[in-house]
PDB file of C-alpha atoms in Angstrom:
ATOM      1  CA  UNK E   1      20.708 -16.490 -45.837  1.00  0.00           C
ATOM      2  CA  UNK E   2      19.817 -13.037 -47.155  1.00  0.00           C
ATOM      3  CA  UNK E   3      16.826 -14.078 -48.743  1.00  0.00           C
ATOM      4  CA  UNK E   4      15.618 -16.139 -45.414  1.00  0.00           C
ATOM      5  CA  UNK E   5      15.532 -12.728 -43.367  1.00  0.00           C
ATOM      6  CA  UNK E   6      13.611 -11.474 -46.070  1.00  0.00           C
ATOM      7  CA  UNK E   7      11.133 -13.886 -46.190  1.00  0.00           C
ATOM      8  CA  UNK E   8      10.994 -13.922 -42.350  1.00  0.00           C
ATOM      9  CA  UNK E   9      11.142  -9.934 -42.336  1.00  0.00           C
ATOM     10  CA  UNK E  10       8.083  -9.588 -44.933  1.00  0.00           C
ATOM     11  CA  UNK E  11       5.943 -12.346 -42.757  1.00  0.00           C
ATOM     12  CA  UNK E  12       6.422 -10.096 -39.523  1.00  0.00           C
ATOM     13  CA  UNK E  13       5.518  -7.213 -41.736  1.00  0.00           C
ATOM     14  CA  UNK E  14       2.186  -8.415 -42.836  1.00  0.00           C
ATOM     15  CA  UNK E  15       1.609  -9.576 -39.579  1.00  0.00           C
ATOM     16  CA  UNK E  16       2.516  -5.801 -38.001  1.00  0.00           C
ATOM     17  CA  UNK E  17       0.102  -4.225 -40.698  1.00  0.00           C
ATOM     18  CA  UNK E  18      -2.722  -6.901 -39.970  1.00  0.00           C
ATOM     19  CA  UNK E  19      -2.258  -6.142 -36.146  1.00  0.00           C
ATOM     20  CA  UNK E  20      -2.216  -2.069 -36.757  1.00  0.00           C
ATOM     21  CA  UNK E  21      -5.375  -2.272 -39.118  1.00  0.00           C
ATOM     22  CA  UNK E  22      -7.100  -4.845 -36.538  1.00  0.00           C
ATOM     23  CA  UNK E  23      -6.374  -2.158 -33.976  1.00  0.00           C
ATOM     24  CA  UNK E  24      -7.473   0.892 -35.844  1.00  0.00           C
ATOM     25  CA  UNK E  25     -10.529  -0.801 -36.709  1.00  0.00           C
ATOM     26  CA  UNK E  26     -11.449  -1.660 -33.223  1.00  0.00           C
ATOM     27  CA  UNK E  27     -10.531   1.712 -31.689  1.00  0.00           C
ATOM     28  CA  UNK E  28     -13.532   3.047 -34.437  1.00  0.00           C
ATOM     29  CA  UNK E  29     -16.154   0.421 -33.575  1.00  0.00           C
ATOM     30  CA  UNK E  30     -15.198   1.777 -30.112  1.00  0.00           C
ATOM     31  CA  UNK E  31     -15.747   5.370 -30.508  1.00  0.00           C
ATOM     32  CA  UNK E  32     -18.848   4.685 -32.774  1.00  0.00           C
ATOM     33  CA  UNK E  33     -20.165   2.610 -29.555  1.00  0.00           C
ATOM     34  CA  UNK E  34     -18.897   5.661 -27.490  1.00  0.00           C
ATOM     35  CA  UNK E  35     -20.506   8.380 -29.131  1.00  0.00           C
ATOM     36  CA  UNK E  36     -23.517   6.749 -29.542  1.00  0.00           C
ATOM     37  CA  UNK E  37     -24.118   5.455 -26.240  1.00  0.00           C
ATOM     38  CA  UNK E  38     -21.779   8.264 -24.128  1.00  0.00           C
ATOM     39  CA  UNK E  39     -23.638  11.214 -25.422  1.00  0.00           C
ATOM     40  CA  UNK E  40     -26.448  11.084 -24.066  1.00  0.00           C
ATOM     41  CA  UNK E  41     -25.773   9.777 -20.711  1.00  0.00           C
ATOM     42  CA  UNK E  42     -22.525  12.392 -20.399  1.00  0.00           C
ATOM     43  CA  UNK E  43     -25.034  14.902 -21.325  1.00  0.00           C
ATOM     44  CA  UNK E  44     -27.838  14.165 -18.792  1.00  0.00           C
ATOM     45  CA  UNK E  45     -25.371  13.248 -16.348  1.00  0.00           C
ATOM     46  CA  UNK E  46     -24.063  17.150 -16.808  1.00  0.00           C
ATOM     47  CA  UNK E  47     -27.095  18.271 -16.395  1.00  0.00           C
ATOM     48  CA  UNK E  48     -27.947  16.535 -12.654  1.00  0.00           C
ATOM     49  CA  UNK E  49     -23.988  17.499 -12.195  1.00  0.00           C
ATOM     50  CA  UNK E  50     -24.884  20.886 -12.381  1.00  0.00           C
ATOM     51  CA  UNK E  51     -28.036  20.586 -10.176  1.00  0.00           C
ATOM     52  CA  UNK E  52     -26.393  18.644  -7.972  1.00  0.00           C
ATOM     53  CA  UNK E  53     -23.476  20.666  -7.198  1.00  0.00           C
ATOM     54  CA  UNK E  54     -25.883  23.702  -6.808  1.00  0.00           C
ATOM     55  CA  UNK E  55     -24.797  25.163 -10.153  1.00  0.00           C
ATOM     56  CA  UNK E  56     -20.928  25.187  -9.015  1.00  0.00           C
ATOM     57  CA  UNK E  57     -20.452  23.693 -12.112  1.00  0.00           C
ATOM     58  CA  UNK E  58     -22.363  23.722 -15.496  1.00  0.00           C
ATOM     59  CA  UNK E  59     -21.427  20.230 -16.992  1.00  0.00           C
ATOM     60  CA  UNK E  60     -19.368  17.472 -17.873  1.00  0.00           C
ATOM     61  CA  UNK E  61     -16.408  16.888 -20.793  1.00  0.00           C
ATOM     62  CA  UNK E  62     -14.666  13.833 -21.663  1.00  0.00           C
ATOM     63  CA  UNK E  63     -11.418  14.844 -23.439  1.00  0.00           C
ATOM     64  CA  UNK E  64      -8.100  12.969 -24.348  1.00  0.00           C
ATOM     65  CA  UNK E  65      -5.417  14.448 -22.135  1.00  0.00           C
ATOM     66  CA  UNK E  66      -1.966  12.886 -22.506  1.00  0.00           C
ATOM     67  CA  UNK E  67      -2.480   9.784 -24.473  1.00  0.00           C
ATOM     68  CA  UNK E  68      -5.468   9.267 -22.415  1.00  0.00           C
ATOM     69  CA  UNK E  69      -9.359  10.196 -21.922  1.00  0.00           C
ATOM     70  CA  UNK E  70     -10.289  11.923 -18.991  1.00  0.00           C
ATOM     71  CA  UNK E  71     -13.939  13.224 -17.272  1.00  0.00           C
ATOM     72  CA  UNK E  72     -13.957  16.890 -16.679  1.00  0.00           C
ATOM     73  CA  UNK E  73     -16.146  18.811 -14.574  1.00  0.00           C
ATOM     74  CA  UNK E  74     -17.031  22.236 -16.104  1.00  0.00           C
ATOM     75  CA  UNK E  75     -17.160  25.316 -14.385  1.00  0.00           C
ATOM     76  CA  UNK E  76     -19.579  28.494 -15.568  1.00  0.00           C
ATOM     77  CA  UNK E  77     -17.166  30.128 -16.890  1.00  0.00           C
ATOM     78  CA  UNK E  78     -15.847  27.256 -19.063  1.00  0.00           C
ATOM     79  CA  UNK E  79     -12.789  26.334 -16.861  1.00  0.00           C
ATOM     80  CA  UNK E  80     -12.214  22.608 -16.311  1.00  0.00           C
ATOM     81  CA  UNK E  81     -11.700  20.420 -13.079  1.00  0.00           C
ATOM     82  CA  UNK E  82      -9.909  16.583 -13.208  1.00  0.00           C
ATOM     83  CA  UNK E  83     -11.986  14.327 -10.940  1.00  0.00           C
ATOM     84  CA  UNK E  84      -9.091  14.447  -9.100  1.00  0.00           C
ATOM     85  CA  UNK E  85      -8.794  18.116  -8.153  1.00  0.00           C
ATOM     86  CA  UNK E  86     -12.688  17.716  -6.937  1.00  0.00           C
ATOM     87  CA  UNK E  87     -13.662  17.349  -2.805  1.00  0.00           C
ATOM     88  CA  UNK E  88     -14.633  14.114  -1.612  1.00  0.00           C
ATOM     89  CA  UNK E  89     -18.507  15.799  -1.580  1.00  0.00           C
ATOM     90  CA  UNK E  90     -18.334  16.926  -4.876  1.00  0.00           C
ATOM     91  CA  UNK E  91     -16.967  13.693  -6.302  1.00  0.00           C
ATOM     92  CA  UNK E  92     -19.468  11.730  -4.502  1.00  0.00           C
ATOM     93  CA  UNK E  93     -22.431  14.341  -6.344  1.00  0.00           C
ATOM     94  CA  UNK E  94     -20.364  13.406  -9.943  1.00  0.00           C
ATOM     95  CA  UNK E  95     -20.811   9.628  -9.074  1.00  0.00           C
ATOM     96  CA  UNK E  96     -24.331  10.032  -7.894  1.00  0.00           C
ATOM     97  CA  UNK E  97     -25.112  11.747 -11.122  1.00  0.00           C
ATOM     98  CA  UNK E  98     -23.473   9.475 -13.106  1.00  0.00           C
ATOM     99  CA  UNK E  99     -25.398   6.996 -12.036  1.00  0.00           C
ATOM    100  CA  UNK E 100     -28.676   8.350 -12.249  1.00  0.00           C
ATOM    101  CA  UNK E 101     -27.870   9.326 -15.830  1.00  0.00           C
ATOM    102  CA  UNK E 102     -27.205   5.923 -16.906  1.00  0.00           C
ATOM    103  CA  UNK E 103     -29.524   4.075 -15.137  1.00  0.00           C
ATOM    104  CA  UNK E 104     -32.201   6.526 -16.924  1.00  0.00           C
ATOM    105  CA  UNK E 105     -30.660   5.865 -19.620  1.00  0.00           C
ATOM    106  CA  UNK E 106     -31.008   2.009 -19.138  1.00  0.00           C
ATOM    107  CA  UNK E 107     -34.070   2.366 -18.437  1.00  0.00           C
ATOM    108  CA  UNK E 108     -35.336   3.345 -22.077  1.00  0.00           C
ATOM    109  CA  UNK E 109     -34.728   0.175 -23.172  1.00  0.00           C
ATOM    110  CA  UNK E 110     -35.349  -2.176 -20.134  1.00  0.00           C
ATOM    111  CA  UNK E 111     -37.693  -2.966 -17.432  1.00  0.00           C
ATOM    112  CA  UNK E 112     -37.277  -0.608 -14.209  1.00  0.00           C
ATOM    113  CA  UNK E 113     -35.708  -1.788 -11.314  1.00  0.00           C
ATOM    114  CA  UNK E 114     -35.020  -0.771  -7.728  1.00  0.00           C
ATOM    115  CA  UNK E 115     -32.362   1.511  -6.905  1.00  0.00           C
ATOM    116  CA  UNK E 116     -30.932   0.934  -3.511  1.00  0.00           C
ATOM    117  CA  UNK E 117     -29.026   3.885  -2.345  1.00  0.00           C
ATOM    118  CA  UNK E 118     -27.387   3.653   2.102  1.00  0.00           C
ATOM    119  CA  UNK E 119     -25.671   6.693   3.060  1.00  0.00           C
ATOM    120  CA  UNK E 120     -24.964   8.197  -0.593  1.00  0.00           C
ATOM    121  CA  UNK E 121     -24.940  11.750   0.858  1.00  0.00           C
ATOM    122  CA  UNK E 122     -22.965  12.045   3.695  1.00  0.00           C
ATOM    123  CA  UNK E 123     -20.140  14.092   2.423  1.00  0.00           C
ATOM    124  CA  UNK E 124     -23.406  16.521   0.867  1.00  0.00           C
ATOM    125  CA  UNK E 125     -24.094  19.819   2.914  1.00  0.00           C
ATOM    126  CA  UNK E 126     -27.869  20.492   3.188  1.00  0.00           C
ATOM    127  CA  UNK E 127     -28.477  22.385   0.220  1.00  0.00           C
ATOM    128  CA  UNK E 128     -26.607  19.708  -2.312  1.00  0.00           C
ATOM    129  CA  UNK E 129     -28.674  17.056  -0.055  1.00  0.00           C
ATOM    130  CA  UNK E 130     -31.982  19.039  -1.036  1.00  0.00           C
ATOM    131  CA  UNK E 131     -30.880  18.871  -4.822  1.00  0.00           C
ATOM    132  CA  UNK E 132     -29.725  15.355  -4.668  1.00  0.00           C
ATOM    133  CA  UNK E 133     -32.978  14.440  -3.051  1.00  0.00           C
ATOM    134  CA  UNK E 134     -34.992  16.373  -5.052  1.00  0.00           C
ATOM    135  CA  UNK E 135     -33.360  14.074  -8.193  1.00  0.00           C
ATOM    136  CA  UNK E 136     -34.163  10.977  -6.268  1.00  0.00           C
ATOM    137  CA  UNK E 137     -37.671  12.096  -6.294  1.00  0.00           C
ATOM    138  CA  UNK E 138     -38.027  12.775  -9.667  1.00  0.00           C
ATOM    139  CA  UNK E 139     -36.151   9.518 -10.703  1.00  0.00           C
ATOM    140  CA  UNK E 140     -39.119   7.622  -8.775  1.00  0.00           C
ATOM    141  CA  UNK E 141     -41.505   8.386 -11.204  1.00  0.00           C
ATOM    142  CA  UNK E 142     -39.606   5.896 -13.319  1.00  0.00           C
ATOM    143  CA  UNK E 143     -38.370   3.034 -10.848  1.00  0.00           C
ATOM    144  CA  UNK E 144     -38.729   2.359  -7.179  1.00  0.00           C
ATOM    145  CA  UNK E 145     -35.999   4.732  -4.453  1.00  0.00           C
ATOM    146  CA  UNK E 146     -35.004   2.624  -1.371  1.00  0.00           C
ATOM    147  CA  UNK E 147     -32.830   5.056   0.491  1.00  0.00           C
ATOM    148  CA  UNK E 148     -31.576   4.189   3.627  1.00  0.00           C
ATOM    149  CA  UNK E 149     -29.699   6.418   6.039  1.00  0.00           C
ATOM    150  CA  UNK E 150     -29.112   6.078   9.979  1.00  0.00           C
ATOM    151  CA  UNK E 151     -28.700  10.011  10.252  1.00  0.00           C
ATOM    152  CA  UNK E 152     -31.991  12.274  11.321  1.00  0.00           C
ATOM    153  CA  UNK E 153     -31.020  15.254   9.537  1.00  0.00           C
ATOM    154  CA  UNK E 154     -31.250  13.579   6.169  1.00  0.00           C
ATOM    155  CA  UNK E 155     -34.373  12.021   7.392  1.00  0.00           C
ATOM    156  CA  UNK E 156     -35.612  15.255   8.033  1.00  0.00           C
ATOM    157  CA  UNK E 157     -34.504  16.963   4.411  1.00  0.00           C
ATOM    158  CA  UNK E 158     -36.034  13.947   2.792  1.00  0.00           C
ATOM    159  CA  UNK E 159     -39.165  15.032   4.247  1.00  0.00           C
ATOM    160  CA  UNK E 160     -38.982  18.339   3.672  1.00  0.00           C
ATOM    161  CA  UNK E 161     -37.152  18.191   0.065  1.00  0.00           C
ATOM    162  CA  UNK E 162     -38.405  15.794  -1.735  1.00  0.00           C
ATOM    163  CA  UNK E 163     -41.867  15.323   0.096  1.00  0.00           C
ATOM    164  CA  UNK E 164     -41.591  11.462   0.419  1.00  0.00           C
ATOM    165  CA  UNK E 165     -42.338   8.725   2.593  1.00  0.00           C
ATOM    166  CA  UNK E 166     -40.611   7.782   5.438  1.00  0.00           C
ATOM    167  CA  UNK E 167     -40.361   4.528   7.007  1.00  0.00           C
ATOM    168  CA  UNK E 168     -38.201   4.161  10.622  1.00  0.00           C
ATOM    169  CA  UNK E 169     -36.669   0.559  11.212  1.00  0.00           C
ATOM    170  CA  UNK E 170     -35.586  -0.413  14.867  1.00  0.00           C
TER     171      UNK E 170
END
């Protein structure tokens, strides 16, 4: 009987190692993928972070935080914010920048296309609405801006900001 659990013991073994070194292989064709691919979108995306937000903060940090990997925003000074402790505007400006970053970053490698943005600045006071505009703008020079909004005062930055062309509906 003894040498049944054995046999049954070293099968569930091999099987444990073959499962562990399956994993650990994966979770390095994953971080090779990652670093190649995450860099330079997490950098650019720091960048129009940073211009977005006004300068409020300076970047963007991916770290590993309890067993698991988390996007931090990056103050001046070096202090870190989860997405979670950010406002609802300043999340929205971290998702707009994110992406533009990888869109631009698509882009490299594949034909432009459209990028259809409705009411992506709402929670954006004027000046972060300016920046965010002003990104738009430059981002045009690669593919075609459709923005749409429904609220004159953004209509009216746009023009001013970002110097573009503005077509009323209804």
């Amino acid at each position: 009987h003894i040498s049944g659990l054995i046999g049954s013991l070293s099968a569930d073994v091999e099987e444990y190692v073959r499962l562990k070194t399956a994993t650990m292989v994966l979770r390095k064709a994953i971080e090779q993928y990652r670093e190649r691919n995450q860099g330079p979108v997490l950098d650019r995306a720091g960048h129009l972070f940073s211009v977005l937000t006004r300068g409020s903060f300076s970047g963007l940090r991916v770290e590993g935080l309890e067993g698991r990997t988390v996007l931090l925003g990056v103050r001046g000074d070096g202090k870190t914010v989860e997405v979670s402790g950010m406002s609802d505007g300043t999340c929205d400006q971290l998702y707009l920048a994110l992406r533009v970053a990888s869109l631009e970053h698509y882009f490299v490698s594949h034909e432009p296309m459209p990028f259809i943005v409705d009411d992506v600045l709402l929670s954006f006071d004027d000046e972060r609405a300016a920046s965010a505009l002003s990104v738009l703008k430059e981002m045009s020079a690669k593919t075609q801006i459709v923005f749409f909004t429904h609220h004159r005062h953004l209509v009216e930055l746009a023009k001013d900001a970002a110097k573009v062309s503005v077509v009323e509906i209804g």
